[in-house]
Coordinates of C-alpha atoms and ligand atoms in Angstrom, one line a residue:
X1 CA 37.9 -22.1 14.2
X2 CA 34.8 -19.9 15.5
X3 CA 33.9 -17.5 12.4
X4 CA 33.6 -14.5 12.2
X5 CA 29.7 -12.5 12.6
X6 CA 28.5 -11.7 9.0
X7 CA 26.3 -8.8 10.1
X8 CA 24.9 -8.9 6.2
X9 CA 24.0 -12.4 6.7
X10 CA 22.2 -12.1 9.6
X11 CA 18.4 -12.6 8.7
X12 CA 15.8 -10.0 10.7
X13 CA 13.3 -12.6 12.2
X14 CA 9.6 -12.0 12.6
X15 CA 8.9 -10.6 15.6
X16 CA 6.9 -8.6 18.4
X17 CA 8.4 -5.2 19.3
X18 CA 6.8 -3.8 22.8
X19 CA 7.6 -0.3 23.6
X20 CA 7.1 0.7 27.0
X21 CA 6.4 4.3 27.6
X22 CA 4.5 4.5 23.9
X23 CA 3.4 8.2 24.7
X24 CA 6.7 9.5 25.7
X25 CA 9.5 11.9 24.2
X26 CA 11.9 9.3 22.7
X27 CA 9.3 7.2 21.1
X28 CA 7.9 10.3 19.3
X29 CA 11.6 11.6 18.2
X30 CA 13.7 8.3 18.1
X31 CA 11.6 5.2 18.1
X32 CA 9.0 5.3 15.9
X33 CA 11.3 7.1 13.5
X34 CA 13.5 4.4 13.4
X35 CA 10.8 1.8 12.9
X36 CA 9.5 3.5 10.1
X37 CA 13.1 4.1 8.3
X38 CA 13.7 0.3 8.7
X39 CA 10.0 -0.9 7.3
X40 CA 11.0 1.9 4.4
X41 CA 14.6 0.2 3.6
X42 CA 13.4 -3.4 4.1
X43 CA 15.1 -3.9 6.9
X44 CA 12.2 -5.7 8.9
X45 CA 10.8 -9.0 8.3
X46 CA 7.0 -8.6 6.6
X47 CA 5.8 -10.5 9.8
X48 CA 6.3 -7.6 12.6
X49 CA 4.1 -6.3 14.7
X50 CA 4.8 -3.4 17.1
X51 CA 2.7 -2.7 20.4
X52 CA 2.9 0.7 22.2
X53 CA 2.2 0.3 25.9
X54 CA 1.4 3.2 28.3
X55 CA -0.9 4.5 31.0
X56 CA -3.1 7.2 29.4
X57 CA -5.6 5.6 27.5
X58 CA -5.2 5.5 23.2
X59 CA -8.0 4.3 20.6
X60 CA -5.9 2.2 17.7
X61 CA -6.5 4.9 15.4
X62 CA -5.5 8.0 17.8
X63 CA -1.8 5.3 18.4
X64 CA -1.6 5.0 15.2
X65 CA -2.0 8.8 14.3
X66 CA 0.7 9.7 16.9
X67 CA 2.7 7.3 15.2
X68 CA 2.3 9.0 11.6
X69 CA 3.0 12.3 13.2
X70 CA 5.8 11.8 14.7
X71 CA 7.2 10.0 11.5
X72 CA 6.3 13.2 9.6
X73 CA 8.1 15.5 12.4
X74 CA 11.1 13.4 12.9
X75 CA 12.0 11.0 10.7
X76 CA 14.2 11.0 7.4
X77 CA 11.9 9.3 5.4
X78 CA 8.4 11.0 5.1
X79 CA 5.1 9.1 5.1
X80 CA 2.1 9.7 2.7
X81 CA -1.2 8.7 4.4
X82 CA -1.9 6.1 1.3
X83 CA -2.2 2.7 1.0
X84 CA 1.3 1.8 1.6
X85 CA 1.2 3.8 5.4
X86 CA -2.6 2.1 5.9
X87 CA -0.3 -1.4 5.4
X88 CA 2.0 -0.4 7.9
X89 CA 0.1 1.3 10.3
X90 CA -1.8 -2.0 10.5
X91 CA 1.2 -3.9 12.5
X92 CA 1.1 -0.6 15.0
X93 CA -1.1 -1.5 18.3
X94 CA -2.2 0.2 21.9
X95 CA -2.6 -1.2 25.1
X96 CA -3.3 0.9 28.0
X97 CA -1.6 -0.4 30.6
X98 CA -0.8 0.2 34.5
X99 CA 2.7 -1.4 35.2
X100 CA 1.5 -2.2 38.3
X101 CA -1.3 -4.6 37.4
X102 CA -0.5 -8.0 36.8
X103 CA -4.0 -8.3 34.9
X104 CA -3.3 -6.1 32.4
X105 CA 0.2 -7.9 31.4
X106 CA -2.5 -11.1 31.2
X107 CA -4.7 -8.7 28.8
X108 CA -1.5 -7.9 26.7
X109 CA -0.4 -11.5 26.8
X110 CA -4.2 -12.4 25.1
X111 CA -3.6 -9.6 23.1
X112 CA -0.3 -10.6 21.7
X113 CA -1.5 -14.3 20.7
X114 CA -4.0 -12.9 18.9
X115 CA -1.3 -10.4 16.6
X116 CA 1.3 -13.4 16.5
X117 CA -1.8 -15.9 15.2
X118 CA -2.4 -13.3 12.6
X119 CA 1.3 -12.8 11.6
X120 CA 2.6 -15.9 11.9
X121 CA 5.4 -14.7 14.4
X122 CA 6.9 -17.6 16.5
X123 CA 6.7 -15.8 19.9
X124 CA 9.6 -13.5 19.3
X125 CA 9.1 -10.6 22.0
X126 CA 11.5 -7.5 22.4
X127 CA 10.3 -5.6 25.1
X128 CA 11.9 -1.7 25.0
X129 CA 11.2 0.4 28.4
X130 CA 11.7 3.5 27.3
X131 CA 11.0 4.2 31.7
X132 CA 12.2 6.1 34.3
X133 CA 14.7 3.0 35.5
X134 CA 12.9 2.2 39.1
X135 CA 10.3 0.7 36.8
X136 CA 12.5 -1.7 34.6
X137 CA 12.2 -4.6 37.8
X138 CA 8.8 -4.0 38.5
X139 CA 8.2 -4.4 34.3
X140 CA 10.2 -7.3 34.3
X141 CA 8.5 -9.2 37.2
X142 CA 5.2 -8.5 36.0
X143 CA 6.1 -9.5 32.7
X144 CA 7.0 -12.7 34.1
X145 CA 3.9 -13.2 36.0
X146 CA 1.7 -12.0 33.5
X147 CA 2.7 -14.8 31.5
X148 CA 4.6 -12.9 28.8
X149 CA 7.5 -14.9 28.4
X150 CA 6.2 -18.1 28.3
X151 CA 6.5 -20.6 25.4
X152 CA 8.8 -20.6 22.2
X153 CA 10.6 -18.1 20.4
X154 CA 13.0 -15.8 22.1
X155 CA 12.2 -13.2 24.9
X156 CA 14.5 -9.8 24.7
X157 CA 14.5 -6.6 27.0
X158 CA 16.3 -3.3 25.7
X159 CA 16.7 -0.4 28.2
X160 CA 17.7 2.5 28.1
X161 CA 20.1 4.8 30.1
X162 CA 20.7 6.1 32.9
X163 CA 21.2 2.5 34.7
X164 CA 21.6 3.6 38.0
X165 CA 22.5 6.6 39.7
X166 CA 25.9 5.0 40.7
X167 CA 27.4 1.6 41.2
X168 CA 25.2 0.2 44.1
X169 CA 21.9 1.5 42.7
X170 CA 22.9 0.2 38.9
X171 CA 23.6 -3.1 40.9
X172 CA 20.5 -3.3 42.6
X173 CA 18.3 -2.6 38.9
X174 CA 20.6 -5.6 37.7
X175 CA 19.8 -8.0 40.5
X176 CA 15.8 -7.5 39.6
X177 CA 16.3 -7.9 35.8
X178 CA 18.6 -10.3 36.3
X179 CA 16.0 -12.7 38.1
X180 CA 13.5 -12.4 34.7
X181 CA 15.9 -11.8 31.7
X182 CA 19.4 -13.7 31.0
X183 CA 22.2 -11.3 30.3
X184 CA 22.7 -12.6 27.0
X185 CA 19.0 -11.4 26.6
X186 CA 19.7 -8.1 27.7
X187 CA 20.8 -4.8 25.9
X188 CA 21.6 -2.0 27.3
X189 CA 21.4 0.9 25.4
X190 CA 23.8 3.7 24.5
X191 CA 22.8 5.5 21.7
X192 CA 26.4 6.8 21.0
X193 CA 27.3 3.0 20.1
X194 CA 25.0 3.3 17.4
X195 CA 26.5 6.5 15.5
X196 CA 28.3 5.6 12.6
X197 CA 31.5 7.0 13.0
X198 CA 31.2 5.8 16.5
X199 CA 31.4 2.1 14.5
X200 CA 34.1 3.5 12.6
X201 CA 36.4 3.8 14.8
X202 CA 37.0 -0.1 14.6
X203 CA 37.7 -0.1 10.6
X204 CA 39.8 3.6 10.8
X205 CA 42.1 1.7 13.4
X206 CA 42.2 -1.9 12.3
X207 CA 41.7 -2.0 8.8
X208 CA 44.6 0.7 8.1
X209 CA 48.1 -0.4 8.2
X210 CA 49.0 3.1 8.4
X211 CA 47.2 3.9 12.1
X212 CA 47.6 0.3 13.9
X213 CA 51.4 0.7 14.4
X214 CA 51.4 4.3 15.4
X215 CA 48.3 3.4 18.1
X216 CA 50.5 3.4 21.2
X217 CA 52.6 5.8 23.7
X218 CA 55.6 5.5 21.0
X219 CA 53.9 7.8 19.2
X220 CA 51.0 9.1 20.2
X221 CA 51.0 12.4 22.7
X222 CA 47.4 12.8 23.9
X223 CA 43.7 11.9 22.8
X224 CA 41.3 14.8 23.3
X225 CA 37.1 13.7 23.0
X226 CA 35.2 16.7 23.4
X227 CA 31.3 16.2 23.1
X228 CA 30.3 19.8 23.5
X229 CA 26.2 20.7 23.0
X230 CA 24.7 24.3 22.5
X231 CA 21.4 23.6 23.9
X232 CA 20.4 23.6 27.7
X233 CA 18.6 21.3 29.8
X234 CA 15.5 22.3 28.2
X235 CA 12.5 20.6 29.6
X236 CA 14.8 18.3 31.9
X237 CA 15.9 20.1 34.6
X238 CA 14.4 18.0 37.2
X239 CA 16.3 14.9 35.9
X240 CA 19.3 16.8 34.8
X241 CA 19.8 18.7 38.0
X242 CA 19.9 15.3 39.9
X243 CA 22.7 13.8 37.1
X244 CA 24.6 16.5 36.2
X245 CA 27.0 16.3 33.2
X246 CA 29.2 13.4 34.7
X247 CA 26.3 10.7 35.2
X248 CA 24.8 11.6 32.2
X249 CA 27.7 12.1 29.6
X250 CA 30.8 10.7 31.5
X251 CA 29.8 7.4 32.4
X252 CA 28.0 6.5 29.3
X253 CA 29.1 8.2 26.0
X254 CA 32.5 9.8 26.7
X255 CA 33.6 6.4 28.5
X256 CA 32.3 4.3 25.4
X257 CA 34.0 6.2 23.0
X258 CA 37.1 6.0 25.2
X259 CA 36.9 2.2 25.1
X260 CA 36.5 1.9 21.6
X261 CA 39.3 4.6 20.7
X262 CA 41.3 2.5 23.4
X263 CA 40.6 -1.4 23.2
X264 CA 43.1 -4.1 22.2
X265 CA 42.0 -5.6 19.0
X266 CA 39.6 -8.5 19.3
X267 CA 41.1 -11.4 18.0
X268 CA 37.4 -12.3 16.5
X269 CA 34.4 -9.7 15.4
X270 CA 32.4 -10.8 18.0
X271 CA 30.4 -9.9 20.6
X272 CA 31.8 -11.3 23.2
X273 CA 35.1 -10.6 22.3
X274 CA 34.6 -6.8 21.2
X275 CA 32.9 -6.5 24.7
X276 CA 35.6 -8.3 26.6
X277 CA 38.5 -6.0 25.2
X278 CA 36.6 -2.8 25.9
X279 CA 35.8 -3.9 29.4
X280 CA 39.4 -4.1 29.7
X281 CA 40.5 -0.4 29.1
X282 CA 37.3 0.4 31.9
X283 CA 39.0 -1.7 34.7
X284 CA 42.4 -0.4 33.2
X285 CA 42.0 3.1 34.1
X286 CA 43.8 4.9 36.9
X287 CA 41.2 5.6 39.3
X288 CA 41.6 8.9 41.1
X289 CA 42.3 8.0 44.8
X290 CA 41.2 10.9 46.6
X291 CA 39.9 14.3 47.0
X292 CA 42.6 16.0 46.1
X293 CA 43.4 13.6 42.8
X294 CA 39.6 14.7 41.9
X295 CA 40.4 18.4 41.9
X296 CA 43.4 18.5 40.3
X297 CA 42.5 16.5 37.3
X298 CA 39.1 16.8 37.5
X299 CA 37.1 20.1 36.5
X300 CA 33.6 20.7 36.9
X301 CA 31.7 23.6 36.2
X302 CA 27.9 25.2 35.2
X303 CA 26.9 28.1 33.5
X304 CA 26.2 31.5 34.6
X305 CA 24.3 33.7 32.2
X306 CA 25.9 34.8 28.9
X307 CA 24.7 34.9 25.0
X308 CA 25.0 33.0 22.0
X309 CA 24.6 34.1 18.5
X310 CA 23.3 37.6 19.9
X311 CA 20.7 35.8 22.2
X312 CA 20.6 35.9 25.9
X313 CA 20.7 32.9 28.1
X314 CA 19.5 32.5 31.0
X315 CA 22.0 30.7 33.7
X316 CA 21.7 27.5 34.7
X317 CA 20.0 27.9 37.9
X318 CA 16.9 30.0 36.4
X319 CA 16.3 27.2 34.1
X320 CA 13.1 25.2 34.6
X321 CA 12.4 22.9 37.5
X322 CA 16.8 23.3 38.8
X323 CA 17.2 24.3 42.2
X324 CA 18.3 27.8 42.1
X325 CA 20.9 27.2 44.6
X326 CA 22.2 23.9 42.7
X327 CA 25.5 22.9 42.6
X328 CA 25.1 20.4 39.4
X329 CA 27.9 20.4 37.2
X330 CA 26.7 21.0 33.6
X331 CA 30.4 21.0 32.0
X332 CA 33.1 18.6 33.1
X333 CA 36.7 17.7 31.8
X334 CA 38.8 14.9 33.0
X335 CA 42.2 13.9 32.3
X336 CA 42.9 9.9 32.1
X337 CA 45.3 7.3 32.5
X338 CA 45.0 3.6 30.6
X339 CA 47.5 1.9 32.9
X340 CA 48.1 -0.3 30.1
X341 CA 51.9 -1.1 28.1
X342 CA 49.7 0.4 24.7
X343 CA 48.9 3.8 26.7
X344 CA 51.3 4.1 29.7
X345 CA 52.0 7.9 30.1
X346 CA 49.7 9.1 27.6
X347 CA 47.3 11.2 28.9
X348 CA 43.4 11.0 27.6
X349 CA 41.5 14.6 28.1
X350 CA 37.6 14.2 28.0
X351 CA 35.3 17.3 27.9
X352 CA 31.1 17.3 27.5
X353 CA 29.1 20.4 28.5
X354 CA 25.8 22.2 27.9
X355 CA 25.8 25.5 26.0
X356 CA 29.1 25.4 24.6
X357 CA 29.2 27.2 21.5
X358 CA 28.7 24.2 18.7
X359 CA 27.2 21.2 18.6
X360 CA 30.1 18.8 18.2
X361 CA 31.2 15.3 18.9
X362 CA 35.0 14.8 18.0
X363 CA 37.6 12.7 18.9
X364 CA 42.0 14.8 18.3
X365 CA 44.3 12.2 18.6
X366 CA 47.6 13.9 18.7
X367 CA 50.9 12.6 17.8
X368 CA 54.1 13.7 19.0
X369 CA 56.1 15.8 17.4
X370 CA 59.2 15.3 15.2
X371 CA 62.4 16.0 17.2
X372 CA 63.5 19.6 17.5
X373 CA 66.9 19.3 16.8
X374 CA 67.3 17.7 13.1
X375 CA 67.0 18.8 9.7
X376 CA 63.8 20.5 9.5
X377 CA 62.6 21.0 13.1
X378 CA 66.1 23.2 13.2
X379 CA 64.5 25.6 11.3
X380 CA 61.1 25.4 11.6
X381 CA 58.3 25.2 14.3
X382 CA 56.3 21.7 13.2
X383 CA 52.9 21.3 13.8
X384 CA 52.1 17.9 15.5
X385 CA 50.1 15.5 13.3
X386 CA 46.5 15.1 14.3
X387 CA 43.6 12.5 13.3
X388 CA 40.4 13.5 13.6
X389 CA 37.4 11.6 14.2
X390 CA 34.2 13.5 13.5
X391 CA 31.4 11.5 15.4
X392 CA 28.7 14.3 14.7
X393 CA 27.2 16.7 13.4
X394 CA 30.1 16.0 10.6
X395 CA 30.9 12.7 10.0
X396 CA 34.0 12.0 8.9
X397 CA 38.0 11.8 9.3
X398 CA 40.9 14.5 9.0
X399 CA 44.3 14.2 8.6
X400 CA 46.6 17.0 9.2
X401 CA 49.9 16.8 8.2
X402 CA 53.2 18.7 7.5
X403 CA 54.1 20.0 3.7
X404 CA 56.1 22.0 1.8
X405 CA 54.5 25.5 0.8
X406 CA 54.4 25.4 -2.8
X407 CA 56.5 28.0 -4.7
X408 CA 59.0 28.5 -1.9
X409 CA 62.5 27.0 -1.0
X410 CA 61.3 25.3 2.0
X411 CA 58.4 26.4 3.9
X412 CA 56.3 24.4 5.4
X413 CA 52.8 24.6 6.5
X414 CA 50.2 22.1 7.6
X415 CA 47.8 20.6 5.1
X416 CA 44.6 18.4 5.5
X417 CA 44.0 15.3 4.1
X418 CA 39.8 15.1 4.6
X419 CA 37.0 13.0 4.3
X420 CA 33.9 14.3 5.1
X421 CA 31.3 11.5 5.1
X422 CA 28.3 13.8 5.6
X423 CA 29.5 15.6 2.9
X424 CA 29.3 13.1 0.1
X425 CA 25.8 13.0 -2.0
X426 CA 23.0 10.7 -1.3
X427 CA 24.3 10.1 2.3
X428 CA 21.9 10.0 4.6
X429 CA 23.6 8.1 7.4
X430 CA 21.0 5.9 9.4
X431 CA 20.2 7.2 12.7
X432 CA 21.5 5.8 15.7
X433 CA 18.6 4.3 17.1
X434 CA 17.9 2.8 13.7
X435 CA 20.8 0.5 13.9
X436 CA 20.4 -0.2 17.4
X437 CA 16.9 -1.9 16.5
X438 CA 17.9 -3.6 13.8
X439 CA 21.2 -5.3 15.8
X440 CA 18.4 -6.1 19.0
X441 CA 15.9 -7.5 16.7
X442 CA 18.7 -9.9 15.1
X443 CA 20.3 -10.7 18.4
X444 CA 23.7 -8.5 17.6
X445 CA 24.7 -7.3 21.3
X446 CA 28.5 -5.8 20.2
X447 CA 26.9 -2.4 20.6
X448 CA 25.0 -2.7 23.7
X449 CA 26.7 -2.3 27.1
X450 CA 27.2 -5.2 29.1
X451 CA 27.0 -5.5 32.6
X452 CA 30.5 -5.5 33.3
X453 CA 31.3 -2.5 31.6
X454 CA 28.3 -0.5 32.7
X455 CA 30.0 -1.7 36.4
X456 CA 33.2 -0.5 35.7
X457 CA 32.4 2.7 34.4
X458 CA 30.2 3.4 37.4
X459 CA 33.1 2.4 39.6
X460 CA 35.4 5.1 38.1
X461 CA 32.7 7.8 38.1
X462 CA 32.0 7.0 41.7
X463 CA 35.4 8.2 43.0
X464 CA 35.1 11.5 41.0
X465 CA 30.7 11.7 42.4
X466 CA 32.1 10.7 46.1
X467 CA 34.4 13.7 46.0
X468 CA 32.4 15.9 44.7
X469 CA 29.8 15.3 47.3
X470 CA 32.4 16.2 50.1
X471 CA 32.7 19.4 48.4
X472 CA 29.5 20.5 46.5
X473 CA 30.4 24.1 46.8
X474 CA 33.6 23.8 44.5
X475 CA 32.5 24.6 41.2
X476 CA 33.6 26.9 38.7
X477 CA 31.2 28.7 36.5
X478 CA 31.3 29.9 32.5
X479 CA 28.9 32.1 30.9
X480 CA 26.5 30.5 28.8
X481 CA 28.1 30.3 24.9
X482 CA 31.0 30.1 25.6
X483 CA 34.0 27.2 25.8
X484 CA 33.9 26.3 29.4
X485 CA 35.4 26.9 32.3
X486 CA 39.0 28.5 31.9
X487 CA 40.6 25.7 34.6
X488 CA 40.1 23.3 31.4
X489 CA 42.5 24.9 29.5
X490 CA 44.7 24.9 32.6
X491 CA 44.2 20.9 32.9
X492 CA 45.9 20.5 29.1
X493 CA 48.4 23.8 29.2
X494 CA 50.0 22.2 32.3
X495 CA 51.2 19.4 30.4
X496 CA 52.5 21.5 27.3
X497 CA 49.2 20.7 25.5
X498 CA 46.0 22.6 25.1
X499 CA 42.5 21.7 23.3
X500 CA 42.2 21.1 19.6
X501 CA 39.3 23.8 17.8
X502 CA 36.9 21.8 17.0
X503 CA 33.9 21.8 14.2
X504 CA 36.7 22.6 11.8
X505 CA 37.3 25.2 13.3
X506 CA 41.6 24.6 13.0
X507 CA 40.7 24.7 9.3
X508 CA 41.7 28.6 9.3
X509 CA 45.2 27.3 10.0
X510 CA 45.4 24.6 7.6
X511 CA 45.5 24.8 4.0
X512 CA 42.4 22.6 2.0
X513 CA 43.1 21.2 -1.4
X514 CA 39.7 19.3 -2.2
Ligands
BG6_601 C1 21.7 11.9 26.1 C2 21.8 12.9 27.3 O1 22.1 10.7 26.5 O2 22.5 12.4 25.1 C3 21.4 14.3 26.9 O3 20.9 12.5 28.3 C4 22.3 14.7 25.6 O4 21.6 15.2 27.9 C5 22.2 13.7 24.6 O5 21.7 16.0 25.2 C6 23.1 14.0 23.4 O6 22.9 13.1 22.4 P1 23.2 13.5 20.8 O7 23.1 12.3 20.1 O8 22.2 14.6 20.5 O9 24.6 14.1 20.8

């Protein structure tokens, strides 16, 4: 019998970590952050080494004091320039780099042998572009030419999102790694996959006898994910305005949660397995088949000018670098269909936008109600159960439930049954791209995207992008700070539902006993 992954057990093996794009935005806020927190909880071999790789040319020291600023801006550990930092600064290395030169991959091959003599590392390489994707093939070719992934020891490459602009683009990026890297050697990065609660969703569902048997259209009404965020597009317009909230949310985060809130259970924690059921619930959804499918279930919208916490904001199209005639949709809200016999009929609304009022990540998944006509639903107008999964900035689980009002004959009102993980003392959570590192380094792909579901997901987005593009001018607007576009409530109130508060904000109508 194949056994089981024993993430505990698995050991972190000494190794090379090349970050591509050394200089740039997520290796000053993410990356070297996470490095740091894992060196600090011992959760990298003594032998690493770690060399930052851009254009612009970097002294050691100048790299290396980048590095400790950024670990003093951004990480949750801080870093006292002493003796212990000078230690670890020492594994931290530059090379200036054109990714278009094959010589200089030679120079960083040299370079390489020369920290891997002095380590004792046994030719381990991870190689992270942190790139605009249009530069992962040429990276990976010259990687190959240059020599880099020659000899023993295992050769990785982490990327990051967005992987493709749509199916045939993502396909042609894979047909260039492909003819460098294995799949097995590739992992894609999604950074939601690495949130905690994200991972929890496996455990809350099947480690609970009490959830498992209620996980199906018997009993379950709707799933609601909202991944609502206050802030703009901030410095990325000109990306953003190309993507728009579909590409960059929908096909990657909201889809991945969907799978994981979704998925059969695996009949073994691994990889493979894990990755083959959630690839499953992508090709299992009901894809929309035309334009008019798209509109009806499909709302897109950006914002117009409006005000949060008494401070104006500007509309989207007078932000930075957008097109002040764009049509990019910067909210969006789908509702979903797992033709499968677990979710037949039950509907799954997603909903992600820019300047909504809170930052929030949460998952409602709704029961149905107790039957009307008996006993206490005679008398009484019950409140549907509801699970909540709170992915961020909370972290935690919430059970809301029907009770009897103490003190009176039989009133009832709905009470919450709460864990809040964030809330507990001495939790500080690892960050996302902290356990994505550590799983790459020790070869644990289950929460990395494979090919196959990065396909499928850009299958079903095309449909929705395709008839869009027929229609750019369709787009419904809502004033900055506030909950979307009004057509979103529409989506859920036609079916006798409507959105969940979220950010515990439905705590006004529930009563707390903690
Ligand atoms: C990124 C998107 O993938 O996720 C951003 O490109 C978005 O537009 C971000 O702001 C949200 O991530 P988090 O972890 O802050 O919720």
């Amino acid at each position: 019998m194949a056994e089981n992954l024993n993430l505990e057990q698995l050991q972190t093996p000494s190794s090379v970590f090349f970050l591509f794009g050394a200089t740039g935005d997520l290796a000053r806020r993410k990356l070297f952050p996470a490095i740091y927190s894992l060196y600090r909880e011992g959760k990298l071999a003594d032998d690493f080494a770690v060399i930052g790789v851009a254009r612009r040319p970097r002294t050691q020291e100048e790299f290396r004091e980048d590095v400790y600023q950024s670990i003093q801006e951004f990480c949750r550990y801080k870093a006292e320039a002493n003796e212990e930092w000078y230690a670890f600064a020492q594994h931290f290395e530059y090379k200036a780099l054109d990714i278009n030169d094959v010589n200089g991959f030679r120079e960083l091959k040299e370079q390489t042998e020369k920290i891997e003599e002095r380590y004792h590392i046994p030719g381990n390489r991870m190689f992270y572009l942190a790139l605009a994707p249009e530069l992962f093939g040429s990276v990976s070719f010259n990687l190959q030419k240059g020599g880099m992934l020659e000899g023993q020891g295992w050769k990785r490459l982490v990327i990051e999102k967005p992987f493709g602009y749509d199916l045939k683009s993502a396909e042609t990026l894979n047909e260039q790694i492909r003819q460098v890297f294995r799949e097995e050697d590739i992992y894609r990065i999604d950074h939601y996959l690495g949130k905690e609660m994200v991972q929890n969703i496996e455990v809350i569902r099947f480690a609970n006898a009490f959830f498992e048997p209620l996980w199906n259209n018997m009993h379950i009404a709707n799933i609601q994910i909202t991944l609502s965020e206050t802030v703009g597009v901030e410095e990325r317009g000109g990306y953003y305005d190309h993507a728009g909230a579909l590409k960059d949310m929908g096909q990657n985060h909201m889809l991945q949660m969907l799978t994981m809130i979704a998925m059969e259970p695996p009949s073994r924690l691994l990889p493979e397995d894990i990755r083959d059921e959630k690839v499953k619930v992508l090709r299992s959804l009901r894809p929309y088949l035309n334009a008019e499918e798209v509109e009806k279930n499909v709302i897109r919208g950006q914002y117009i000018a409006g005000s949060a916490n008494g401070q104006e904001l500007p509309a989207y199209r007078a932000e930075d670098k957008v097109d002040p005639n764009s049509n990019t949709e910067t909210y969006f809200a789908t509702k979903l269909f797992v033709d499968n016999f677990r979710w037949a009929g039950v509907p799954f609304y997603i909903r992600t936008g820019k300047r909504l009022p809170v930052k929030t990540t949460e998952i409602v998944v709704e029961f149905r109600s107790m039957p009307t006509n008996v006993y206490l639903g005679q008398k009484h107008k019950l409140e549907p159960n509801l699970l909540v999964i709170r992915v961020n900035p909370m972290e935690g689980i919430y059970v809301k439930i029907n009770a009897k009002k103490p003190g009176s004959e039989s009133d009832i009102q709905p009470v919450a049954m709460d864990f809040c993980q964030s809330c507990m003392v001495g939790i500080n959570s690892p960050e996302a791209y902290e356990r994505l590192l550590h799983d790459a380094v020790r070869g644990e792909s289950t929460y990395f995207t494979r090919w196959d579901e990065v396909a499928s997901a850009w299958s079903f987005v095309d449909r929705i992008a395709e008839a869009w593009a027929e229609d750019p001018g369709k787009l419904s607007t809502y004033p900055a700070g506030s909950w979307g576009p009004t057509e979103a409530d529409e989506l859920l109130e036609k079916d006798g539902f409507h959105w969940w508060p979220v950010n515990g904000q439905d705590e006004d109508n529930v009563v707390w006993n903690k």
